[in-house]
């Protein structure tokens, strides 16, 4: 973590590109989107499925849209936000675990040696997750996440993580909801890690958040019912798990799906395979100046097979650099009339 | 099944008690409820949590109400509807399984000997469930359930199962929704068994149906993505499983919960343990004439501990005989102005 903290100190806050102003009229539903093919494709789809009498009309109840979270709704570089949370929790819990000084992966981690910590591969990661995510009640975990997300800051920009969300995607969520869509998160991240803040930040209530989970068990503690989080994987909501999670939670196939990595490919395939009008979109990270540029070779959010399949099937691929007028809300000089966009 | 069919033929359809008419004005939100303490308790709770400025006011987003299904929203006697479905499926599939003639529990079952079939206990039931509920895609299973529920009839009344729903509970669902509540089913029954018809019958969309499930897996069949139902239990949404299922799917504690058996007790405990105004209600089956009378000793929907806890905690216990003006929709001579109650 010291490495990361060091980066924070060294980095110039990316406020240079702040204060984008807009020539478009205030009522444009997607003010942070340029007038490009991607934007036109989104609007054309929404108009097709919502226009009564249209051959592609979809009843409101079936207007289900699913969004990946990491890299699709908020930044996932230089590491997943939940990984930063886990590392901070290890530091916070270390005084109660003197044995960690001599036990991997914790020993390396506490020395700030991330490479050493992760040298143990998946078992090491699982140990970190279980030590930091299990053993408490669901209410306690909710409070831990809520407290952490209120103050934790991005190592590069120094912004709150909840400010590292994509302004164009916030507008897209609001635009879809204004057109009768129910918007869901379908993320490989922890379902209970996202729920405490997803409603405030994205306007997505807990019951519309789907993610990976560990098992919980019901218990009566001094007569008071609690749900205790167990150190056992329940469900991994990634790759082929995404359609499974969608079916388990929604029970209806989405008509639109939005992702940014190969982890979202099966969700897009599942969505595209339904009958009637469908919309699949990949966010392609092409903007090294305002955000990050990465795809096929990235360790975080690799987009390789998905990029090929999107091209082959004519899915919309958002070029962040070309399609987005602004990336983060803090770049935008907000028109007061648009304050309620979220 | 022949036993059941025999019962159908022998039974006098309970149409004698049809055609209840109402003296109350058309606008009463709960026209099939008598003006008793239970009804008053429901209305008082809804008014407390929805009246702006009230100390007990609850924002719309937090108005979560959860309902058990079997015995709470529809009849569960003489056997769970899903059990009848499974038995019908065994009959339908028997021609493809000549080996069943000599294999229990199928051999007894096909001879109409339910006692013999269930002599094998839980393993026998599991075999029947897996043979009838797994092995197909989710779309195929949806179609099987949809076809079955369109024509399958209750062995005693000869009514469609979807007519064996409780008119007062339909009104209660509509009343809660009209007051900003989101209504969920939380049932021990199969989630995929309820979803195909719950929206039409109860006005509850698939994403608000929670139930027991088997595992599914994503597969590409000739390039077409499918979800295949596997013969492996995923989750049992009963008893201590209900708060777990509520947390997994809703991520928010209900403020009101409705059940009829000990299988619902933990859901009611979990609901009651939240802060602020809470409402817990048991439907007590006391009406042997219009429905069935059973509680502590019943094999189906036993209500024993729950009855004691409800008394101790002052939960509302609906006395079907005294509190309900009508039980089933087919008893009600509908005022045309109330056609849209659901």
XYZ file of C-alpha atoms in Angstrom:
684
model
C 0.000 0.000 0.000
C 2.941 2.332 0.629
C 3.786 1.940 -3.031
C 0.309 3.156 -3.910
C 0.393 5.992 -1.403
C 3.705 7.019 -2.917
C 2.114 7.132 -6.323
C -0.624 9.373 -4.982
C 1.926 11.878 -3.753
C 3.857 11.824 -6.998
C 0.964 12.079 -9.380
C -0.364 15.282 -10.834
C -4.095 15.338 -10.327
C -5.732 15.122 -13.715
C -7.596 18.348 -13.273
C -5.981 19.841 -16.360
C -8.699 18.448 -18.565
C -11.525 19.534 -16.273
C -14.156 22.077 -17.216
C -15.495 20.826 -20.496
C -18.409 22.968 -21.592
C -21.166 21.952 -23.941
C -22.616 23.583 -27.003
C -25.593 21.215 -27.045
C -28.926 22.296 -25.640
C -29.542 21.452 -21.988
C -32.212 18.857 -22.751
C -29.943 16.490 -24.693
C -30.243 13.159 -22.882
C -26.592 12.240 -23.429
C -24.709 15.555 -23.129
C -21.303 13.945 -22.515
C -21.530 11.827 -25.652
C -20.245 13.164 -28.954
C -22.508 12.918 -31.964
C -20.813 9.758 -33.232
C -21.981 6.406 -34.562
C -21.968 4.842 -31.061
C -24.215 7.535 -29.647
C -26.536 7.337 -32.627
C -26.754 3.556 -32.261
C -27.826 3.871 -28.613
C -30.503 6.447 -29.362
C -31.762 4.545 -32.398
C -32.152 1.372 -30.332
C -34.001 3.099 -27.509
C -36.347 4.779 -29.973
C -37.034 1.494 -31.788
C -38.020 -0.435 -28.669
C -40.013 2.342 -26.996
C -42.009 3.706 -29.934
C -45.516 2.373 -29.567
C -46.629 0.689 -32.783
C -43.034 -0.006 -33.789
C -42.348 -3.561 -34.947
C -39.584 -3.716 -32.344
C -41.650 -2.287 -29.502
C -40.836 -3.875 -26.114
C -43.253 -3.577 -23.156
C -41.852 -1.683 -20.177
C -41.695 -4.822 -17.993
C -39.285 -6.433 -20.461
C -36.959 -3.450 -20.830
C -34.096 -4.964 -18.855
C -30.613 -3.491 -19.244
C -27.562 -5.018 -17.543
C -24.280 -3.239 -16.864
C -20.943 -4.582 -15.831
C -19.392 -2.362 -13.129
C -15.549 -2.384 -13.106
C -14.331 -0.666 -16.269
C -17.872 -0.133 -17.540
C -19.400 2.173 -14.926
C -16.255 3.165 -13.022
C -12.490 2.960 -13.455
C -10.735 -0.349 -12.785
C -7.129 0.835 -13.139
C -4.543 0.538 -11.689
C -6.396 -2.173 -9.731
C -9.995 -3.154 -9.000
C -11.452 -0.900 -6.312
C -12.455 -3.939 -4.292
C -8.824 -5.082 -4.287
C -7.832 -1.708 -2.831
C -10.573 -2.207 -0.223
C -9.222 -5.657 0.668
C -5.673 -4.321 1.022
C -6.835 -1.482 3.255
C -8.775 -3.980 5.367
C -5.685 -6.146 5.807
C -3.844 -3.095 7.137
C -6.737 -2.184 9.424
C -7.029 -5.718 10.780
C -3.272 -6.370 11.120
C -3.073 -5.293 14.809
C -5.539 -8.085 15.646
C -3.482 -10.614 13.682
C 0.132 -10.502 14.922
C 0.672 -13.854 13.178
C 0.284 -12.140 9.794
C 3.812 -10.690 10.140
C 5.162 -14.158 9.410
C 2.382 -15.565 7.237
C 2.013 -15.133 3.491
C 0.353 -13.467 1.686
C -0.146 -11.054 4.575
C 3.537 -10.556 5.452
C 4.428 -9.331 1.952
C 1.280 -7.320 1.708
C 1.925 -5.461 4.954
C 5.416 -4.637 3.720
C 3.845 -3.076 0.642
C 5.128 -5.876 -1.583
C 2.076 -6.611 -3.739
C 4.001 -8.825 -6.149
C 5.188 -11.000 -3.300
C 1.716 -11.157 -1.814
C 0.132 -12.283 -5.066
C 2.918 -14.737 -5.895
C 0.728 -17.340 -4.183
C -1.853 -16.996 -6.961
C -5.529 -17.715 -6.448
C -5.171 -19.376 -3.020
C -3.405 -16.234 -1.775
C -6.143 -14.003 -3.168
C -8.812 -16.268 -1.652
C -7.098 -15.992 1.755
C -7.082 -12.207 1.541
C -10.721 -12.104 0.450
C -11.933 -14.451 3.166
C -9.974 -12.698 5.928
C -11.340 -9.312 4.892
C -14.848 -10.184 3.670
C -16.026 -12.983 5.978
C -16.580 -13.588 9.669
C -18.819 -10.599 10.336
C -22.578 -10.096 9.976
C -24.021 -8.626 6.790
C -24.927 -5.459 8.690
C -21.362 -5.128 9.967
C -19.908 -5.644 6.500
C -22.296 -3.066 5.081
C -21.050 -0.556 7.669
C -17.388 -1.375 6.920
C -17.884 -0.799 3.183
C -19.940 2.330 3.745
C -17.253 3.834 5.987
C -14.432 2.906 3.646
C -16.024 4.168 0.436
C -16.849 7.495 2.116
C -13.151 8.401 2.367
C -11.016 6.019 0.278
C -9.312 7.736 -2.613
C -7.985 6.680 -5.972
C -4.174 6.286 -5.923
C -3.654 8.229 -9.142
C -6.243 10.993 -9.126
C -6.736 11.424 -5.397
C -10.473 11.472 -6.056
C -12.982 9.478 -4.064
C -13.576 6.181 -5.841
C -17.206 7.159 -6.207
C -16.040 10.133 -8.272
C -14.180 7.793 -10.623
C -17.432 6.818 -12.336
C -18.027 7.536 -15.991
C -20.193 10.577 -16.608
C -21.418 9.312 -20.018
C -22.522 6.043 -18.420
C -24.392 7.873 -15.647
C -26.220 9.745 -18.401
C -26.878 6.486 -20.247
C -28.335 4.865 -17.109
C -30.606 7.864 -16.574
C -31.600 7.953 -20.250
C -32.568 4.270 -20.234
C -34.539 4.638 -16.998
C -36.329 7.681 -18.393
C -37.373 5.370 -21.224
C -38.833 2.725 -18.953
C -35.786 0.475 -18.625
C -34.913 -1.257 -15.376
C -31.132 -1.002 -14.989
C -29.123 -3.758 -13.293
C -25.478 -4.150 -12.357
C -24.049 -7.569 -13.257
C -20.505 -7.564 -11.954
C -17.755 -10.015 -11.098
C -17.250 -7.851 -8.012
C -18.805 -8.620 -4.653
C -22.541 -8.053 -4.512
C -22.319 -6.818 -0.899
C -19.390 -4.568 -1.764
C -21.462 -2.686 -4.357
C -24.868 -2.479 -2.733
C -24.029 0.009 0.039
C -23.284 2.798 -2.479
C -24.731 1.755 -5.871
C -28.071 3.448 -5.243
C -26.531 6.797 -4.300
C -23.910 6.725 -7.058
C -25.714 4.999 -9.957
C -29.355 5.191 -8.942
C -29.408 1.371 -8.892
C -31.141 -0.098 -5.804
C -29.669 -3.124 -3.958
C -32.228 -5.510 -5.454
C -30.894 -4.643 -8.929
C -27.269 -5.363 -8.064
C -25.944 -8.798 -9.043
C -22.414 -9.898 -8.232
C -20.156 -12.545 -6.780
C -20.920 -13.703 -3.269
C -19.787 -15.773 -0.328
C -22.210 -17.916 1.633
C -24.167 -16.510 4.553
C -25.991 -18.275 7.351
C -28.888 -17.225 9.557
C -28.216 -17.231 13.282
C -29.882 -15.997 16.453
C -27.438 -14.093 18.657
C -28.926 -13.441 22.078
C -32.308 -13.742 20.412
C -31.397 -11.258 17.685
C -31.424 -12.648 14.127
C -28.271 -12.028 12.114
C -26.803 -13.198 8.838
C -23.170 -14.219 9.221
C -20.784 -14.091 6.263
C -18.943 -17.402 5.869
C -15.476 -17.935 4.356
C -16.899 -19.992 1.509
C -17.511 -18.992 -2.092
C -21.200 -19.027 -3.023
C -21.199 -17.763 -6.600
C -18.743 -16.245 -9.069
C -20.580 -13.788 -11.279
C -18.039 -13.578 -14.061
C -17.770 -14.883 -17.639
C -20.152 -17.869 -18.005
C -21.406 -17.022 -14.513
C -22.982 -13.780 -15.719
C -25.881 -15.334 -17.661
C -26.382 -17.707 -14.718
C -26.517 -14.759 -12.307
C -28.846 -12.836 -14.607
C -31.204 -15.785 -14.791
C -31.060 -16.400 -11.046
C -31.761 -12.791 -10.089
C -33.775 -11.347 -12.962
C -35.368 -14.402 -14.523
C -35.729 -12.525 -17.745
C -33.256 -12.025 -20.565
C -31.910 -8.471 -20.907
C -32.614 -6.645 -24.147
C -29.498 -4.505 -23.702
C -26.132 -5.297 -22.124
C -23.056 -3.184 -21.507
C -19.566 -4.387 -20.669
C -15.893 -3.701 -21.245
C -14.019 -6.990 -20.993
C -13.974 -10.645 -21.928
C -15.586 -11.255 -18.544
C -18.731 -9.720 -20.037
C -18.724 -11.689 -23.284
C -21.187 -14.392 -22.222
C -23.554 -11.740 -20.855
C -23.527 -10.026 -24.234
C -23.928 -13.341 -26.075
C -26.860 -14.290 -23.847
C -28.479 -10.915 -24.410
C -27.915 -10.948 -28.169
C -29.417 -14.445 -28.502
C -32.899 -13.344 -27.460
C -35.587 -12.717 -30.022
C -36.523 -9.194 -31.063
C -34.402 -6.061 -30.922
C -31.221 -6.389 -28.846
C -28.373 -4.042 -28.048
C -24.849 -5.001 -27.008
C -22.135 -2.499 -26.254
C -18.502 -2.677 -25.249
C -16.712 0.261 -23.656
C -13.238 0.262 -25.208
C -10.608 1.980 -23.071
C -8.779 4.067 -25.656
C -8.032 7.263 -23.768
C -4.616 7.233 -22.096
C -4.865 10.946 -21.365
C -8.193 11.211 -19.596
C -8.398 7.608 -18.352
C -6.362 4.561 -19.410
C -5.773 2.817 -22.712
C -5.812 -0.970 -22.584
C -7.464 -3.997 -24.147
C -6.095 -7.326 -25.373
C -2.954 -7.535 -23.236
C -4.239 -6.024 -19.998
C -4.188 -8.025 -16.767
C -7.145 -6.009 -15.513
C -10.221 -5.959 -17.735
C -8.731 -7.753 -20.726
C -10.791 -7.232 -23.882
C -9.597 -9.652 -26.542
C -12.135 -12.245 -27.706
C -14.853 -9.711 -27.010
C -13.330 -7.189 -29.384
C -13.287 -9.754 -32.189
C -16.822 -10.928 -31.499
C -18.112 -7.360 -31.322
C -16.619 -6.668 -34.762
C -18.017 -9.894 -36.213
C -21.513 -9.296 -34.840
C -21.746 -5.560 -35.342
C -22.016 -4.756 -31.632
C -21.411 -1.150 -30.649
C -17.866 -0.487 -29.444
C -17.478 2.808 -27.629
C -14.184 4.507 -28.368
C -13.792 6.439 -25.122
C -11.452 8.966 -26.677
C -13.625 9.719 -29.685
C -17.123 9.111 -28.329
C -16.957 10.704 -24.879
C -16.870 14.463 -24.420
C -15.975 13.949 -20.774
C -15.008 10.826 -18.850
C -15.516 11.725 -15.172
C -18.138 13.942 -13.542
C -15.436 16.206 -12.112
C -14.428 17.229 -15.640
C -17.865 18.584 -16.338
C -18.900 22.152 -15.646
C -22.485 21.279 -14.792
C -25.378 23.249 -16.120
C -27.539 23.757 -12.998
C -30.583 22.661 -15.007
C -28.963 19.255 -15.380
C -28.122 18.656 -11.731
C -30.646 15.868 -11.407
C -29.369 13.852 -14.311
C -28.554 10.896 -12.092
C -52.261 -39.669 -9.794
C -55.272 -41.923 -10.357
C -56.092 -41.459 -6.694
C -56.160 -37.717 -7.253
C -58.184 -37.989 -10.441
C -60.649 -40.147 -8.538
C -60.994 -37.464 -5.917
C -61.710 -34.887 -8.584
C -64.574 -36.961 -9.968
C -66.067 -37.633 -6.561
C -65.841 -34.157 -5.152
C -68.599 -31.618 -5.244
C -67.213 -28.429 -6.685
C -67.273 -25.793 -3.960
C -69.401 -23.457 -5.973
C -72.088 -23.439 -3.294
C -70.376 -20.629 -1.466
C -69.726 -18.542 -4.590
C -71.259 -15.158 -5.242
C -70.477 -13.168 -2.149
C -71.610 -9.595 -2.591
C -70.297 -6.578 -0.779
C -71.993 -3.765 1.037
C -68.804 -1.697 1.175
C -68.210 1.122 -1.271
C -66.303 0.218 -4.434
C -63.216 2.175 -3.453
C -62.352 0.148 -0.330
C -58.809 -1.103 -0.928
C -59.455 -4.441 0.777
C -63.046 -5.336 -0.180
C -62.697 -9.032 0.639
C -61.468 -8.340 4.174
C -63.953 -8.001 7.023
C -63.649 -4.985 9.283
C -61.729 -6.922 11.931
C -58.610 -6.313 14.005
C -56.341 -7.972 11.380
C -57.603 -5.712 8.625
C -57.307 -2.647 10.825
C -53.733 -3.599 11.750
C -52.750 -3.818 8.066
C -54.270 -0.462 7.200
C -52.841 1.218 10.310
C -49.336 -0.009 9.440
C -49.535 1.144 5.836
C -50.794 4.559 6.914
C -48.029 4.906 9.536
C -45.170 4.203 7.130
C -46.539 6.174 4.178
C -47.751 9.352 5.869
C -45.173 12.008 5.166
C -44.051 13.661 8.385
C -44.969 10.584 10.419
C -42.290 9.391 12.846
C -42.533 5.977 11.216
C -42.390 7.249 7.628
C -40.433 4.930 5.304
C -39.094 6.163 1.946
C -40.579 4.391 -1.080
C -37.290 2.657 -1.935
C -37.320 0.886 1.437
C -40.936 -0.264 1.318
C -40.131 -3.918 0.735
C -42.820 -6.521 1.433
C -42.146 -10.262 1.151
C -44.776 -12.961 0.737
C -44.533 -16.682 1.074
C -46.431 -18.392 -1.766
C -47.820 -21.865 -0.849
C -50.570 -21.412 1.720
C -50.076 -17.643 1.833
C -50.951 -16.551 -1.711
C -52.504 -19.765 -3.010
C -53.805 -23.047 -1.621
C -51.307 -25.743 -0.670
C -53.768 -28.547 0.121
C -54.090 -31.447 -0.454
C -50.501 -31.179 -1.739
C -48.138 -28.466 -2.944
C -48.976 -27.475 -6.511
C -45.396 -28.099 -7.541
C -45.680 -31.668 -6.267
C -48.712 -32.134 -8.514
C -46.642 -30.715 -11.371
C -43.808 -33.164 -10.667
C -46.220 -36.120 -10.583
C -47.801 -35.069 -13.871
C -44.343 -34.738 -15.393
C -43.409 -38.271 -14.291
C -46.496 -39.538 -16.108
C -45.697 -37.477 -19.194
C -42.083 -38.643 -19.265
C -42.778 -42.314 -18.434
C -42.937 -43.474 -22.084
C -39.310 -42.307 -22.496
C -38.275 -44.172 -19.334
C -39.396 -47.801 -19.625
C -37.004 -48.585 -16.747
C -39.230 -46.612 -14.362
C -41.719 -49.487 -14.341
C -39.287 -51.395 -12.145
C -37.542 -48.531 -10.362
C -38.699 -46.777 -7.215
C -39.999 -44.236 -6.540
C -41.305 -44.117 -10.132
C -42.879 -47.581 -10.188
C -45.162 -46.857 -7.224
C -45.883 -43.399 -8.462
C -46.978 -44.604 -11.895
C -49.301 -47.089 -10.216
C -50.871 -44.193 -8.328
C -49.368 -45.357 -5.045
C -48.118 -42.058 -3.579
C -47.420 -43.551 -0.158
C -45.212 -46.194 -1.693
C -43.438 -43.622 -3.831
C -42.652 -41.382 -0.894
C -41.658 -44.274 1.383
C -38.107 -43.607 0.212
C -38.160 -40.247 1.979
C -36.041 -37.304 0.850
C -33.847 -39.261 -1.592
C -37.011 -40.427 -3.377
C -38.361 -36.882 -3.560
C -34.984 -35.618 -4.796
C -35.023 -38.244 -7.544
C -38.489 -37.170 -8.663
C -37.520 -33.485 -8.599
C -34.305 -33.971 -10.545
C -35.926 -36.211 -13.177
C -38.720 -33.719 -13.746
C -36.960 -30.381 -13.195
C -33.443 -30.868 -14.589
C -31.804 -31.801 -17.874
C -33.514 -29.225 -20.055
C -32.694 -25.592 -20.814
C -34.253 -22.790 -18.790
C -36.312 -21.769 -21.819
C -37.593 -25.331 -22.226
C -38.513 -25.586 -18.538
C -40.305 -22.241 -18.725
C -42.369 -23.577 -21.634
C -43.157 -26.835 -19.784
C -44.410 -24.947 -16.723
C -46.337 -22.438 -18.817
C -48.115 -25.228 -20.711
C -48.882 -27.199 -17.567
C -50.216 -24.320 -15.487
C -52.504 -23.264 -18.360
C -54.594 -26.421 -18.002
C -53.750 -28.266 -14.757
C -56.628 -28.334 -12.311
C -56.973 -28.640 -8.587
C -57.989 -32.188 -7.565
C -60.713 -31.022 -5.206
C -62.253 -27.952 -6.800
C -61.553 -28.687 -10.443
C -60.398 -25.104 -10.784
C -57.195 -24.079 -12.512
C -54.440 -23.819 -9.902
C -54.091 -20.155 -10.798
C -57.700 -19.704 -9.671
C -56.852 -21.192 -6.274
C -55.203 -17.937 -5.183
C -56.532 -15.960 -2.253
C -58.639 -12.988 -3.270
C -57.871 -11.052 -0.043
C -54.147 -11.497 -0.619
C -54.435 -10.274 -4.224
C -56.119 -7.173 -2.822
C -53.410 -6.827 -0.182
C -50.661 -7.046 -2.838
C -52.389 -4.369 -4.899
C -53.001 -2.194 -1.830
C -49.335 -2.323 -0.824
C -48.151 -1.568 -4.360
C -50.581 1.350 -4.587
C -48.811 2.636 -1.474
C -45.348 2.454 -2.979
C -44.363 -1.008 -1.767
C -42.332 -3.378 -3.892
C -43.840 -6.842 -3.417
C -41.670 -9.984 -3.515
C -42.424 -13.685 -3.335
C -40.082 -15.581 -0.999
C -41.073 -19.213 -1.320
C -39.659 -22.626 -0.572
C -41.042 -23.568 -3.988
C -38.950 -23.533 -7.145
C -38.074 -20.074 -8.389
C -38.377 -21.184 -12.028
C -41.670 -22.906 -11.304
C -43.258 -19.638 -10.115
C -41.808 -17.089 -12.493
C -43.670 -18.130 -15.655
C -47.054 -17.180 -14.165
C -46.433 -14.986 -11.074
C -46.568 -11.746 -13.036
C -49.904 -12.562 -14.662
C -51.478 -13.974 -11.511
C -49.981 -11.825 -8.735
C -48.567 -8.843 -10.615
C -45.105 -9.844 -9.348
C -42.411 -9.751 -12.047
C -39.769 -12.510 -12.324
C -37.051 -10.362 -10.759
C -39.165 -10.131 -7.599
C -39.636 -13.876 -7.251
C -37.259 -15.667 -4.860
C -37.361 -19.407 -4.353
C -35.456 -22.654 -4.203
C -33.272 -23.501 -7.173
C -31.113 -26.081 -8.835
C -27.822 -25.160 -10.469
C -27.660 -24.018 -14.080
C -24.725 -23.830 -16.460
C -24.082 -21.696 -19.521
C -23.416 -23.590 -22.732
C -23.146 -22.854 -26.441
C -25.223 -25.306 -28.485
C -24.441 -24.974 -32.180
C -23.347 -21.440 -31.389
C -26.562 -20.639 -29.538
C -26.165 -19.751 -25.856
C -28.364 -21.724 -23.481
C -28.639 -22.235 -19.746
C -28.949 -25.905 -18.863
C -30.654 -27.013 -15.645
C -28.445 -29.419 -13.697
C -29.593 -32.171 -11.305
C -27.905 -30.465 -8.342
C -29.471 -28.390 -5.590
C -28.326 -24.774 -5.626
C -30.332 -23.198 -2.816
C -33.195 -24.153 -0.504
C -35.272 -21.065 0.203
C -37.070 -22.335 3.282
C -36.859 -21.705 7.039
C -33.389 -20.246 7.829
C -32.853 -20.078 4.057
C -35.480 -17.378 3.640
C -33.504 -14.517 5.242
C -30.473 -15.733 3.264
C -32.486 -15.642 0.025
C -33.923 -12.233 0.878
C -30.462 -10.858 1.498
C -29.045 -12.434 -1.656
C -31.805 -11.161 -3.942
C -33.063 -7.972 -2.323
C -30.112 -6.831 -0.238
C -32.461 -4.882 1.944
C -34.506 -5.992 4.936
C -38.268 -6.126 4.331
C -40.456 -3.892 6.477
C -43.401 -6.262 6.098
C -43.530 -10.051 5.761
C -46.406 -12.453 5.220
C -46.383 -16.202 5.720
C -48.487 -19.116 6.887
C -46.148 -21.771 8.275
C -43.108 -22.482 10.401
C -41.151 -22.372 7.144
C -41.743 -18.623 7.199
C -40.758 -18.037 10.819
C -37.178 -16.914 10.193
C -38.373 -14.544 7.457
C -40.737 -12.939 9.934
C -38.068 -12.838 12.655
C -35.591 -11.235 10.246
C -38.184 -8.674 9.194
C -39.271 -7.886 12.750
C -35.666 -7.382 13.892
C -35.133 -4.333 11.719
C -35.338 -0.846 13.180
C -38.427 1.302 12.695
C -41.975 0.189 11.994
C -42.332 -3.458 10.990
C -45.288 -5.661 10.158
C -45.444 -9.433 10.394
C -48.502 -11.456 9.502
C -49.424 -15.117 9.552
C -52.330 -16.475 7.529
C -53.974 -19.070 9.776
C -55.964 -21.702 7.887
C -59.138 -21.901 9.965
C -61.811 -22.343 7.330
C -62.649 -25.991 6.660
C -65.711 -25.006 4.641
C -64.295 -22.556 2.142
C -60.673 -23.789 2.211
C -58.931 -26.070 4.717
C -58.395 -25.936 8.469
C -54.943 -26.986 9.639
C -52.010 -25.773 11.683
C -49.805 -27.483 14.285
C -50.254 -31.101 13.182
C -50.356 -30.641 9.426
C -47.799 -32.346 7.192
C -48.208 -29.572 4.641
C -47.658 -26.033 5.892
C -47.334 -26.838 9.587
C -47.823 -23.750 11.758
C -46.722 -24.570 15.296
C -43.759 -22.574 16.632
C -44.875 -19.694 14.463
C -48.272 -19.573 16.115
C -46.655 -19.332 19.554
C -44.154 -16.708 18.469
C -46.846 -14.640 16.768
C -48.837 -14.612 20.011
C -45.776 -13.731 22.086
C -44.714 -10.905 19.792
C -48.107 -9.525 18.887
C -47.830 -10.329 15.189
C -51.053 -10.232 13.204
C -52.644 -13.658 12.748
C -55.317 -13.740 10.064
C -58.219 -15.970 10.950
C -59.300 -16.932 7.433
C -62.807 -17.812 8.541
C -63.434 -14.600 10.471
C -61.284 -12.108 8.593
C -61.937 -13.022 4.976
C -65.230 -12.230 3.293
C -64.211 -14.430 0.380
C -61.290 -16.799 -0.059
C -61.020 -17.373 -3.817
C -61.657 -14.959 -6.704
C -64.325 -17.281 -8.136
C -66.466 -16.711 -5.037
C -66.624 -13.018 -5.712
C -69.289 -11.384 -7.817
C -67.018 -8.671 -9.132
C -68.121 -5.097 -9.297
C -67.046 -4.063 -12.809
C -65.488 -0.925 -11.336
C -63.081 -3.167 -9.435
C -61.948 -5.277 -12.363
C -58.470 -3.823 -12.290
C -57.823 -4.515 -8.644
C -54.870 -6.708 -9.444
